[in-house]
Every structure is written in structure tokens, then in C-alpha cells.
mmCIF file of C-alpha atoms in Angstrom:
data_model
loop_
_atom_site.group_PDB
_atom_site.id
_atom_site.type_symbol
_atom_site.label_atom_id
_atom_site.label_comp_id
_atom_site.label_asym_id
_atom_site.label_seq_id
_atom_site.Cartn_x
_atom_site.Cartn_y
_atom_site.Cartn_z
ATOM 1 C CA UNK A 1 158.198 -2.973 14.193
ATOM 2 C CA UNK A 2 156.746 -0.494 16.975
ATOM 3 C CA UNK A 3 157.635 -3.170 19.993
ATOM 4 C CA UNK A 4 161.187 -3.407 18.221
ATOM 5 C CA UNK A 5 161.826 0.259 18.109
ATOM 6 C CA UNK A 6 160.519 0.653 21.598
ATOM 7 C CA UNK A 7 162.712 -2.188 23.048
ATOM 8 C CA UNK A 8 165.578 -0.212 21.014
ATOM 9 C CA UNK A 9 164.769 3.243 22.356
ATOM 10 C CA UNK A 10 164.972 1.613 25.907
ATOM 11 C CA UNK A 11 168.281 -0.178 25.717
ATOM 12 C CA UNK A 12 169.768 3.409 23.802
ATOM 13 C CA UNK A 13 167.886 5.316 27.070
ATOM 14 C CA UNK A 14 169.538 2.979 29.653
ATOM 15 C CA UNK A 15 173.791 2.980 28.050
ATOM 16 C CA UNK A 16 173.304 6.323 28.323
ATOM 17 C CA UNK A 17 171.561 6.777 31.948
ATOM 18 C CA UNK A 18 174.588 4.315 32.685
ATOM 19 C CA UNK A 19 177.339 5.808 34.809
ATOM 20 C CA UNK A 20 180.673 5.428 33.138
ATOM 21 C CA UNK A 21 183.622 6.054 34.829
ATOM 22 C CA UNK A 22 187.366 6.127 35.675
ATOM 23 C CA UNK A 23 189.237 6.015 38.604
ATOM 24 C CA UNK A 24 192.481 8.374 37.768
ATOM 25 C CA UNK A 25 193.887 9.083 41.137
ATOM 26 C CA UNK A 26 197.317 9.049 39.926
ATOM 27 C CA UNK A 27 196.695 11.815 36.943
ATOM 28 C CA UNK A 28 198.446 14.711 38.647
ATOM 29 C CA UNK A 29 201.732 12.240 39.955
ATOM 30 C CA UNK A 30 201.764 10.872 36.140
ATOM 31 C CA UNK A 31 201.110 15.043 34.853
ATOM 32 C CA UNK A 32 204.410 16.119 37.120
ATOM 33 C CA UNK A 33 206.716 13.690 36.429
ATOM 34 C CA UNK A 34 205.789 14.937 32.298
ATOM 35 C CA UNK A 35 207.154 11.898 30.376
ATOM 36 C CA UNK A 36 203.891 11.337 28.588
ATOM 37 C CA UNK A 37 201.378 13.385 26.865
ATOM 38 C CA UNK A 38 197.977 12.082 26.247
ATOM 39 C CA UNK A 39 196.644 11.477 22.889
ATOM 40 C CA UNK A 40 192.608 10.784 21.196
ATOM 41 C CA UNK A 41 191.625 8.509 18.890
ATOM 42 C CA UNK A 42 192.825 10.797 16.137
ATOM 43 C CA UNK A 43 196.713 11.213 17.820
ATOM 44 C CA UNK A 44 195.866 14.669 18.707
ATOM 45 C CA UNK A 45 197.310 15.812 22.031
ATOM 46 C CA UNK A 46 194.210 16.304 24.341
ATOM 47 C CA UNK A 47 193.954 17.075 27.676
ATOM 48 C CA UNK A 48 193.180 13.758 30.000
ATOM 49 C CA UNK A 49 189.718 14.980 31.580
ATOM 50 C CA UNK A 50 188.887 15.468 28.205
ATOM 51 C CA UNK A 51 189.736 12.756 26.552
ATOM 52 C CA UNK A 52 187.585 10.613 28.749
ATOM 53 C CA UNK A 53 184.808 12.679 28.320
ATOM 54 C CA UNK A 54 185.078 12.648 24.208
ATOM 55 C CA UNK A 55 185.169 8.689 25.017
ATOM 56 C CA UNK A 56 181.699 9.797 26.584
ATOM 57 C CA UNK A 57 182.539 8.691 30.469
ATOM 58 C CA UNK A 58 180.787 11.003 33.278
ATOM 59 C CA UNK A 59 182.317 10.208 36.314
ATOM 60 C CA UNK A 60 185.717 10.293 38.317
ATOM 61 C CA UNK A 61 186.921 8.097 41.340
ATOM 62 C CA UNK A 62 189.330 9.702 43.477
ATOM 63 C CA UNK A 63 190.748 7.696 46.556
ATOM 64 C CA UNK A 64 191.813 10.291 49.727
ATOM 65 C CA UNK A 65 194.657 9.037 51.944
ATOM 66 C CA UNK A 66 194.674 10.657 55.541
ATOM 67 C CA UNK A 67 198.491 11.861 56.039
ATOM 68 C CA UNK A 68 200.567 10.013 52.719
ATOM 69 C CA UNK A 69 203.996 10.001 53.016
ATOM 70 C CA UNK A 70 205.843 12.339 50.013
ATOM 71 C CA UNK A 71 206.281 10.683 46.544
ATOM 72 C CA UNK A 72 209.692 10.481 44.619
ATOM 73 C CA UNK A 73 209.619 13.669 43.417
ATOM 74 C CA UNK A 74 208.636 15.302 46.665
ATOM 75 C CA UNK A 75 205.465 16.108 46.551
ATOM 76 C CA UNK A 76 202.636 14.345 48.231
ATOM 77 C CA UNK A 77 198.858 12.712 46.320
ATOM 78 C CA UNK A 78 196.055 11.776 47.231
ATOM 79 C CA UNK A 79 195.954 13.896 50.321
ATOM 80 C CA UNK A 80 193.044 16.039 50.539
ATOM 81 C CA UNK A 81 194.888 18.986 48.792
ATOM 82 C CA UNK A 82 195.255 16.930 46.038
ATOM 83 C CA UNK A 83 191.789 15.167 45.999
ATOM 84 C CA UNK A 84 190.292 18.691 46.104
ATOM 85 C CA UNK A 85 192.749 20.097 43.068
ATOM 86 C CA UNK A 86 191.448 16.456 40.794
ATOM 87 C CA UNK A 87 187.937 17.030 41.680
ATOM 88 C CA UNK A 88 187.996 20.145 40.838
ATOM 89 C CA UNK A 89 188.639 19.185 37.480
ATOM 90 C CA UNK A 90 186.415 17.240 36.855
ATOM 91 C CA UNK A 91 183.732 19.590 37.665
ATOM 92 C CA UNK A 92 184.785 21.655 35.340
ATOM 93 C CA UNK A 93 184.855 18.910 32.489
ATOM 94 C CA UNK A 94 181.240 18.402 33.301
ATOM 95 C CA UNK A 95 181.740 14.727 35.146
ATOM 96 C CA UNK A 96 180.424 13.385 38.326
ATOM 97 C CA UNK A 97 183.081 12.673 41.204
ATOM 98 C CA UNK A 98 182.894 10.028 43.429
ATOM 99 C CA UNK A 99 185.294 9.975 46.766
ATOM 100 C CA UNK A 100 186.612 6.979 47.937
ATOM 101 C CA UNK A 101 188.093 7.271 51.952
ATOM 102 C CA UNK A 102 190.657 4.138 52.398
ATOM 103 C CA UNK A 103 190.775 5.962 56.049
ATOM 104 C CA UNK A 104 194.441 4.823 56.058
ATOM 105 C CA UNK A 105 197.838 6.621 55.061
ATOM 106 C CA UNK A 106 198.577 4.337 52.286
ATOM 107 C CA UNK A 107 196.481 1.649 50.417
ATOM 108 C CA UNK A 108 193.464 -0.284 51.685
ATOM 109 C CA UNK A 109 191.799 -3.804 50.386
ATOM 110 C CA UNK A 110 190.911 -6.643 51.906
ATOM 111 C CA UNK A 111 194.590 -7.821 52.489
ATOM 112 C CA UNK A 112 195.476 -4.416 54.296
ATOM 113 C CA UNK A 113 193.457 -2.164 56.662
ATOM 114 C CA UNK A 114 195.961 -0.597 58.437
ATOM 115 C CA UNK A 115 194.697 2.396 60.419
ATOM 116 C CA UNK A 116 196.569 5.620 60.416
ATOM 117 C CA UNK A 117 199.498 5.642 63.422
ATOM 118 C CA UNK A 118 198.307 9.184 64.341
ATOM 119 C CA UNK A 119 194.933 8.051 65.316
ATOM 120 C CA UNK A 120 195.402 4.803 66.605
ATOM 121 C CA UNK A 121 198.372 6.369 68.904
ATOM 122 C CA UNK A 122 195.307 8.876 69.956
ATOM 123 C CA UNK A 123 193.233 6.121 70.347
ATOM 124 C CA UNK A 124 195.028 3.890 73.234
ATOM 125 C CA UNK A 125 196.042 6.889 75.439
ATOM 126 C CA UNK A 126 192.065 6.750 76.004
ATOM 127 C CA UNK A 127 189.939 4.230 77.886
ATOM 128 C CA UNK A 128 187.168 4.915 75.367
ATOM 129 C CA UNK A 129 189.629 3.883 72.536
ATOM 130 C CA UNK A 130 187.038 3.334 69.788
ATOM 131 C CA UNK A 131 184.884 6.741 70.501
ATOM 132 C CA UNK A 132 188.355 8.476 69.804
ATOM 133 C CA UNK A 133 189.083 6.605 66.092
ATOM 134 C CA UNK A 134 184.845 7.295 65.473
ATOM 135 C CA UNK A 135 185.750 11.040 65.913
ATOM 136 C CA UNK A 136 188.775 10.712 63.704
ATOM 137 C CA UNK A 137 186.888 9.358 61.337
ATOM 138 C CA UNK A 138 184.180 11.733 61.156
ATOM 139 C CA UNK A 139 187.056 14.876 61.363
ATOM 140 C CA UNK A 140 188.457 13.398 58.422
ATOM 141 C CA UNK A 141 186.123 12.825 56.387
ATOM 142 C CA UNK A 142 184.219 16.227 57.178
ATOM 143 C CA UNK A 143 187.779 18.142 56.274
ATOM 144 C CA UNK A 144 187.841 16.557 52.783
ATOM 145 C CA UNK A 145 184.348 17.035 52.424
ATOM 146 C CA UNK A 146 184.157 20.578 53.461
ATOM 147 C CA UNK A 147 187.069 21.534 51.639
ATOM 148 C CA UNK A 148 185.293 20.379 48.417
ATOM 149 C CA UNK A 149 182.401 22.131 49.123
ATOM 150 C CA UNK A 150 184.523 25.274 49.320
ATOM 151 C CA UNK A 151 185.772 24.379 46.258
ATOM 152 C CA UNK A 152 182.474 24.358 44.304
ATOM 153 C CA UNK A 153 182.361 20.315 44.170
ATOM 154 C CA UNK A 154 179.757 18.221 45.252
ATOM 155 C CA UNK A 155 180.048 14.997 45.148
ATOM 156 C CA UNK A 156 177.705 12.744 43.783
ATOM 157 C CA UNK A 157 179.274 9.193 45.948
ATOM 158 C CA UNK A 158 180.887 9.205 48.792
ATOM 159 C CA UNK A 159 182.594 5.070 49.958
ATOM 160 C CA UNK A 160 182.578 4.563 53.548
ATOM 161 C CA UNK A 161 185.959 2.300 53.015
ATOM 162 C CA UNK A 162 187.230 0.830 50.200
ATOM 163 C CA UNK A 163 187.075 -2.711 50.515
ATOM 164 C CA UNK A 164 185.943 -3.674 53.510
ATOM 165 C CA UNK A 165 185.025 -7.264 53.604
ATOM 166 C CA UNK A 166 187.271 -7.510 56.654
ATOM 167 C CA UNK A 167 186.851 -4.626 57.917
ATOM 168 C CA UNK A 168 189.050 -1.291 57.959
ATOM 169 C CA UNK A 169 190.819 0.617 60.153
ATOM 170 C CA UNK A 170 193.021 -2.434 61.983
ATOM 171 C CA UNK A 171 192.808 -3.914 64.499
ATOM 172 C CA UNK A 172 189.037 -1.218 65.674
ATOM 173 C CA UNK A 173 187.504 -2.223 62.671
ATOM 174 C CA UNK A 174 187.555 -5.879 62.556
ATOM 175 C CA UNK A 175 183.826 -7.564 62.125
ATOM 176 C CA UNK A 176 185.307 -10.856 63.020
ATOM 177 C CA UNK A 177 186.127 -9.832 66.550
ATOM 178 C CA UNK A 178 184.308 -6.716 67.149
ATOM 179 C CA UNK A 179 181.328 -5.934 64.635
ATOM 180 C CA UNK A 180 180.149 -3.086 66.877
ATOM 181 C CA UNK A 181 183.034 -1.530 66.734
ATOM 182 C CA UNK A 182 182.950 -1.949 62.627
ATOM 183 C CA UNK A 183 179.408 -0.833 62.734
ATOM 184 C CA UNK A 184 180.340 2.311 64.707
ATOM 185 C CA UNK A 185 183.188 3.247 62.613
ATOM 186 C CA UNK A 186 181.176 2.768 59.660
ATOM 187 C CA UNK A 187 178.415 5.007 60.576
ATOM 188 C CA UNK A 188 180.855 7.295 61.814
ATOM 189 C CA UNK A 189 181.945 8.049 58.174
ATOM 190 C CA UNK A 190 178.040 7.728 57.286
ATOM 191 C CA UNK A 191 177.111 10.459 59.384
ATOM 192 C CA UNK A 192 179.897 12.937 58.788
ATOM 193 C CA UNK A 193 179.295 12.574 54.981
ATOM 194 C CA UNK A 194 175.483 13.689 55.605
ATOM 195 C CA UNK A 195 176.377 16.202 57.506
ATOM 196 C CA UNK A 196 178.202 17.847 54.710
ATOM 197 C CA UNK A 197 176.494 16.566 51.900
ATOM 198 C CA UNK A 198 173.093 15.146 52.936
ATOM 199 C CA UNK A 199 171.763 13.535 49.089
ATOM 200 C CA UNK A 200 175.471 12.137 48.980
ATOM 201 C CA UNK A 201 174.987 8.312 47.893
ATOM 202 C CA UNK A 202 177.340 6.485 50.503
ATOM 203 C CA UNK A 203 178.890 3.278 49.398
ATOM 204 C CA UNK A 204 179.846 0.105 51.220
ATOM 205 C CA UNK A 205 182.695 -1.674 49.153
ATOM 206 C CA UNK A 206 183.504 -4.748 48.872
ATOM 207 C CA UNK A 207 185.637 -7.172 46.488
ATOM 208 C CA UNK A 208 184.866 -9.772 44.107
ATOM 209 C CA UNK A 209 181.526 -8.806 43.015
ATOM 210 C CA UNK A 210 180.684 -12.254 41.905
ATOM 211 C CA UNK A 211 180.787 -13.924 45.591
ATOM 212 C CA UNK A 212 177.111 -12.930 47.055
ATOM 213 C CA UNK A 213 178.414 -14.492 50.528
ATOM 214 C CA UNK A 214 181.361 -12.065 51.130
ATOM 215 C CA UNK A 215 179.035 -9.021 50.857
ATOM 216 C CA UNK A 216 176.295 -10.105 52.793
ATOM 217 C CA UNK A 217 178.435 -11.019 55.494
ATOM 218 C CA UNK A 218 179.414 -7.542 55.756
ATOM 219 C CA UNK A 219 175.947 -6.417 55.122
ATOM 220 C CA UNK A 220 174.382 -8.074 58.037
ATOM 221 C CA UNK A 221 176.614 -6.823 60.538
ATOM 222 C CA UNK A 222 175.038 -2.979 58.995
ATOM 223 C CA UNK A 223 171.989 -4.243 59.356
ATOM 224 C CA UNK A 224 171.967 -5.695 62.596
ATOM 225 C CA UNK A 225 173.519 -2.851 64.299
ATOM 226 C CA UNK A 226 170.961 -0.106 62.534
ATOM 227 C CA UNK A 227 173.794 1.621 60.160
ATOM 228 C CA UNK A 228 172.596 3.009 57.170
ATOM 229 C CA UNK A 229 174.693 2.775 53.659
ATOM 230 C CA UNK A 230 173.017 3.599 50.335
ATOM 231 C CA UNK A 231 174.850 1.600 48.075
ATOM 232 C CA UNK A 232 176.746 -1.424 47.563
ATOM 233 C CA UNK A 233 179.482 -1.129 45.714
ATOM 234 C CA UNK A 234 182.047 -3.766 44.050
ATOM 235 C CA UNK A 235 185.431 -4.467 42.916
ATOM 236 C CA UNK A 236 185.208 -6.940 39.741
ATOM 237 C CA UNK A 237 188.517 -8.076 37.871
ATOM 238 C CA UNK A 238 187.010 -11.342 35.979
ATOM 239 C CA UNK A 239 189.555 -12.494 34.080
ATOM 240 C CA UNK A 240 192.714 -12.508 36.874
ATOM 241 C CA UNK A 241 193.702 -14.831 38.692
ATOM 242 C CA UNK A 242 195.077 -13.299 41.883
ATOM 243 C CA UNK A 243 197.102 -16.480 42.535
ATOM 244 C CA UNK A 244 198.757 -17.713 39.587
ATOM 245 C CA UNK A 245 198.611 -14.667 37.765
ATOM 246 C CA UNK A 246 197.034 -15.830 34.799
ATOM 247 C CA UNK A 247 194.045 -14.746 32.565
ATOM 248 C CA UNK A 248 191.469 -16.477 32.791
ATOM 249 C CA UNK A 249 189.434 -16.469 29.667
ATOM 250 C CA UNK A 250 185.804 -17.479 31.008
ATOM 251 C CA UNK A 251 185.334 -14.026 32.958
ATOM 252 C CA UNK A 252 181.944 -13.659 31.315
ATOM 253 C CA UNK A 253 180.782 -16.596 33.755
ATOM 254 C CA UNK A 254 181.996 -14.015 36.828
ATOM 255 C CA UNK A 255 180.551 -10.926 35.190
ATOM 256 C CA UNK A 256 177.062 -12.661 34.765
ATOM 257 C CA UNK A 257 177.076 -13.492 38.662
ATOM 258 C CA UNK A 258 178.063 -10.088 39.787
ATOM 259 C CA UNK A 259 174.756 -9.245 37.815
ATOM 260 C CA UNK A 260 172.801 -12.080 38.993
ATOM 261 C CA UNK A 261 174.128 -10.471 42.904
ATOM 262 C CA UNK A 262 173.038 -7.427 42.526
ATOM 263 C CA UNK A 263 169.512 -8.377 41.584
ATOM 264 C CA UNK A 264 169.712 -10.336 45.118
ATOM 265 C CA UNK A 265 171.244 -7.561 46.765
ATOM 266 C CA UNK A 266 168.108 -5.495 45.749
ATOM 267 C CA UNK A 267 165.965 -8.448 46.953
ATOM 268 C CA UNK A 268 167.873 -8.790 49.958
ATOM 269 C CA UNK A 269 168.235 -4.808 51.048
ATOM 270 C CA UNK A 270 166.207 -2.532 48.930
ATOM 271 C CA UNK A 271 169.840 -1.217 47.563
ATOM 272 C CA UNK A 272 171.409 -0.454 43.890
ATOM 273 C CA UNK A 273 174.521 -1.362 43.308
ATOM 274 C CA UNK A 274 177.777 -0.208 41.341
ATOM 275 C CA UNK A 275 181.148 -1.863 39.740
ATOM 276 C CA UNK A 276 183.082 0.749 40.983
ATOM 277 C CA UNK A 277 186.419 -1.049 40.381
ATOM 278 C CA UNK A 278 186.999 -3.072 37.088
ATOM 279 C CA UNK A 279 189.990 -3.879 35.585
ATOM 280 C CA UNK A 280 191.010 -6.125 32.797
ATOM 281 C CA UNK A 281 194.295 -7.289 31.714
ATOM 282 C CA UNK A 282 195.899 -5.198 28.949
ATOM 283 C CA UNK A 283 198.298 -7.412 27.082
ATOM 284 C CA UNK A 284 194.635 -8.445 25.331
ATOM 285 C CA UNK A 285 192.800 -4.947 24.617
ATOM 286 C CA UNK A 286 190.196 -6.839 23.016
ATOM 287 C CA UNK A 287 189.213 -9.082 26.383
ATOM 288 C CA UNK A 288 188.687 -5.967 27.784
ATOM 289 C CA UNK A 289 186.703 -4.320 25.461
ATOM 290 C CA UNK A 290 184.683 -7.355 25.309
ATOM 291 C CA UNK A 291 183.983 -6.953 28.815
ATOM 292 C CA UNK A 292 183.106 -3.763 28.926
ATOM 293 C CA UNK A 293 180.443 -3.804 26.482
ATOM 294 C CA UNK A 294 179.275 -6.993 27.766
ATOM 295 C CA UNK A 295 178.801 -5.115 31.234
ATOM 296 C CA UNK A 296 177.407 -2.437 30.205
ATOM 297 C CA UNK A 297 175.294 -4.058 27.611
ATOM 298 C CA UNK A 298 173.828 -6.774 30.486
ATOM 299 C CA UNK A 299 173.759 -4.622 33.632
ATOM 300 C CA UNK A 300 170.106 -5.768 34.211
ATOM 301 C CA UNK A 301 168.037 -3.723 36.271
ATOM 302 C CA UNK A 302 170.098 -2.828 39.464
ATOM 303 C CA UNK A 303 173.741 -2.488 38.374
ATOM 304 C CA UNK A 304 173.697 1.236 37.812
ATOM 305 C CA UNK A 305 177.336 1.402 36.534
ATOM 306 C CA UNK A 306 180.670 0.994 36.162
ATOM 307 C CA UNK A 307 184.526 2.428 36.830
ATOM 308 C CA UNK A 308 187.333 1.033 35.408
ATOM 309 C CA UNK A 309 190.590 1.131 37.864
ATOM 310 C CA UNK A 310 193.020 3.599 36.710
ATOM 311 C CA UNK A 311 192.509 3.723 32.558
ATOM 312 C CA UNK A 312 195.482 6.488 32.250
ATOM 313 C CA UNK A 313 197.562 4.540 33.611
ATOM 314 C CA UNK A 314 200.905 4.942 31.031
ATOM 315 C CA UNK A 315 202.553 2.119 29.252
ATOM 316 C CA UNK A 316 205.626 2.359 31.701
ATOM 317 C CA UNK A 317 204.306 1.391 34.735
ATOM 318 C CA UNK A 318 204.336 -2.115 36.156
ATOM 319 C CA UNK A 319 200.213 -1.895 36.408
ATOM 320 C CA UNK A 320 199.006 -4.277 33.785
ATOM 321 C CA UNK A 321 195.133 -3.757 33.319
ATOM 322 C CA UNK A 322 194.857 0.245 32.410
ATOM 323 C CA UNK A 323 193.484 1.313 29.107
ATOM 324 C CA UNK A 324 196.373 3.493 27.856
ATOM 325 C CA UNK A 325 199.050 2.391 24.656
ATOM 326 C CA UNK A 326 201.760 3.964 23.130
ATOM 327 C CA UNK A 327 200.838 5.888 20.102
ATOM 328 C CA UNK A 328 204.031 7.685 19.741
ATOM 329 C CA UNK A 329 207.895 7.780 21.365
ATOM 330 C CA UNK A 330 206.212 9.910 24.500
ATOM 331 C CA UNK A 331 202.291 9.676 23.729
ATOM 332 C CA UNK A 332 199.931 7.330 24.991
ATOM 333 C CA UNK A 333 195.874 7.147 24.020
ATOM 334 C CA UNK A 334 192.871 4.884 24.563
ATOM 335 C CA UNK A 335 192.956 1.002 23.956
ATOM 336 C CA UNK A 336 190.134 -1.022 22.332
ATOM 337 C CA UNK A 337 189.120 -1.419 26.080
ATOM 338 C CA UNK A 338 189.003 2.100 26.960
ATOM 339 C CA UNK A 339 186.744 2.894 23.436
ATOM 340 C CA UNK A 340 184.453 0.568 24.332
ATOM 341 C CA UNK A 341 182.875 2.923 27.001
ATOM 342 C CA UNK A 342 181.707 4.830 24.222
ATOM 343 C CA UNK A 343 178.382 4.902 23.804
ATOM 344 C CA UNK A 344 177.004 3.624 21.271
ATOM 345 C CA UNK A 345 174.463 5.609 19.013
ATOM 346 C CA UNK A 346 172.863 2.811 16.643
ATOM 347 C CA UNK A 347 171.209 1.037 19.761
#
């Protein structure tokens, strides 16, 4: 009975060490264009931060675009401003924040690394082009993170990239063709993120957290060069499939490598490792749910935690896997999904 309630006490200690997290980037775009308000378990109008944190989460993601064009209604996101103004938030709601630098204008993943015109255009009037984007980089990402350390924020991750298994910044950061270049642009954001904030946690990103070659690939080239990175982090959506758009009901077989990885990861580099995009499809809240607890249930020893891509996400959009549902006319709240991050006090 003693081993049993020790074994329990341990598996209570760990869900709760476990970081749990959401990436809401769009919150303040969904806030001003005020078609929905946000509702708890309960229907009671609550105030997003806050509703994450009753579903006991402690962390926010918040991707940082370099110059972003305007949105419909005018007014521009994810620009530093706007990163600052999120974080800022979340501070005061008591959560962790981790910044994610795409070091682009507009999205970044693996099928898109397009480097911002302004410093690329600064770039080839220079014989040294790649010693001018490594300075861009590090100006950028010493401006965000100086103007959240103005603002009282300190964040607890900083990603060098977000998913980078080709590289970033096109056609400079390419490993295929240049991986000192990569290396340099990598360490570039490195650096100026220890400069500001020097027990940051920097994270390399990649996708599909279930394919161990992808990462290392991208690993190596660190490694061989001399470029520090603190931890890996991964993108895991088990149960789509990117090419026929279908659901594919044996993600537990993906989730169960991604573990397996980041055991070999440790093995491999001395380095923890986070899911710090997840996403299941939400015409099936209970898939979702199921995969959240299984994650966080599993985890082993050196998957430290989790984010789930964009949870308040509203019903309207064309973004099928957030965590939001229509509990009203105008109100959304948490799916099965999104209550599963709750911890749970009987283990």
C-alpha cells in the first residue's frame, strides 16, 4: 500500500510540474473584431487568460512577426507592440510566456521561410551579405526582448525559429546548401536572447515530433558548427493527415514515438524536450481529449510539456483543430479537448 501511494504521489507531483499551455496569438485580433465572448465550464462569461488558467494551464505561446502587414480591420498583430501588450497579460494571470520568432513578416514552417524583404534588400547591397541578416537577426530579436523586459515580462522560452527543419530565413538560412550560414543565423538569435535574458531556455523547433531523423538532421549541423540551443522543441498533430486531409485514428502510435524521441534526443544531446505545437481535429472533441491526457499522462522522463496550437480559436473560423464550441448565439467555451488539460486531483 506504501509503494502504491508513493508511485501515486509521483505521477500527481509530475501532471502538475508539467507545463501546460496554449498558443493564443490571435486573442487580441479575435477580442477587436468582438463577435464572441468567452464562456467557462459553467456558461459564465470569463475573461480568456482566465479561463485557461481555471482549466489549470501555465503557459502562453506568442509568435512575433518582424514588420506584418495591417489586418482587415486596420490594425496590425503579432508585431512586437502586440506581442508585448499579450505577454503582458499573461504575467499578470500568473502564466509563463514563451516567444516564438518566425524571423519573417508573415508565417513560417517548413513549407515557407521566407525572410523579411527589408533585410534581405539590406543584405545584397553588402559583400558580407550573411553578417548583415546575423545583425538583423540579433536587432530584432533584442527589440522584442528588451521591450518585454521594460514591460515587466520575462520570458521563460525563447524559439530560435519556428520550424526549422529546412532552415529559415530563405534563401541565408538553408542547411542544405549553406549550413554555416544556418548555424550563424541560428546563434545569432541564440546570442541576442542571452544577452537580454541570460536563464532564457532557447528552443530549436522542428515538425513532426515522431520522425527522430528530421530533427537530428538539423541538430547535427548545431552541433558541428559549436551553436548552442537548450531545447528541442516539436510540432505534433497525430491524427492529420496533411495530404488527404483525413483523421487518422491510430495517432496514439505517433504520440508514443514522439516520446520514445525525446528519450533519444536526451541520449543523443543531453537536451529536454517540449510539444510546443499540438493540435487535434475538432469535429471529434473526444480524440482530442484522449490525446491530451494520453500525452500528458505518458510524457516519460524528458518530455517536459505541452502547447496546444491556438485553443481560442472561435467556431467561425476555417481552423479546424482549436478547443473552443459554441455555447450560446455569440459565446464560445472549452471542448472535451481543452478540459482535459485539467489536472487531475485523484492521481
Amino acid at each position: 500500500m506504501l509503494v502504491l501511494l508513493l508511485l501515486l504521489s509521483v505521477q500527481c507531483f509530475a501532471q502538475k510540474g508539467f507545463v501546460r499551455g496554449g498558443d493564443i496569438s490571435w486573442i487580441t485580433e479575435t477580442e477587436d473584431n468582438g463577435k464572441w465572448q468567452y464562456v467557462d465550464t459553467l456558461g459564465s462569461p470569463i475573461e480568456p487568460y482566465a479561463l485557461l488558467k481555471q482549466l489549470d494551464m501555465n503557459a502562453i505561446r506568442l509568435r512575433v512577426w518582424v514588420n506584418p502587414k495591417p489586418s482587415r480591420n486596420g490594425k496590425t498583430y503579432n508585431d512586437i507592440a502586440d506581442v508585448v501588450c499579450k505577454a503582458v497579460r499573461a504575467r499578470q494571470a500568473g502564466m509563463q510566456v514563451m516567444i516564438d520568432f518566425h524571423y519573417s513578416n508573415w508565417w513560417a514552417d517548413p513549407g515557407k521561410q521566407v525572410a523579411p524583404k527589408e533585410w534581405t534588400n539590406a543584405a545584397s547591397k553588402q559583400s558580407d551579405s550573411i553578417s548583415v541578416m546575423c545583425d538583423s537577426v540579433r536587432q530584432h530579436t533584442m527589440a522584442t526582448l528588451i521591450a518585454l523586459k521594460k514591460a515587466g515580462v520575462t520570458p521563460r522560452w525563447v524559439q530560435i525559429g519556428n520550424e526549422i527543419p529546412n532552415g529559415f530565413m530563405h534563401p541565408y538560412g538553408m542547411p542544405n546548401r549553406r549550413p554555416e550560414w544556418f548555424a550563424m543565423l541560428f546563434k545569432a538569435g541564440y546570442d541576442a536572447a542571452k544577452e537580454v535574458f541570460p536563464n532564457t531556455i532557447c528552443i530549436c523547433h522542428i515538425d513532426n515530433g515522431y520522425n527522430l531523423g528530421r530533427t537530428t538532421r538539423i541538430l547535427d549541423i548545431l552541433r558541428r558548427y559549436n551553436v548552442p540551443f537548450d531545447m528541442l522543441g516539436w510540432s505534433l498533430y497525430p491524427a492529420m493527415n496533411w495530404v488527404t486531409g483525413e483523421v487518422d485514428k491510430n495517432w496514439q502510435k505517433k504520440c508514443d514515438q514522439c516520446i520514445s524521441n525525446a528519450d533519444a534526443i536526451y541520449e543523443m544531446y543531453g537536451k529536454e524536450s517540449m510539444l510546443v505545437e499540438v493540435g487535434m481535429p475538432d469535429m471529434d472533441e473526444n480524440i482530442g481529449a484522449d490525446c491530451i491526457r494520453y500525452l500528458i499522462d505518458n510524457a516519460g522522463k524528458h518530455l517536459r510539456g505541452l502547447i496546444w496550437w491556438e485553443p481560442l480559436t472561435t467556431p467561425d473560423t476555417n481552423y479546424r483543430m482549436g478547443a473552443m464550441k459554441k455555447y450560446g448565439d455569440n459565446q464560445c467555451g472549452p471542448n472535451k479537448a481543452l478540459k482535459a488539460f485539467k489536472v487531475d486531483s485523484t492521481k
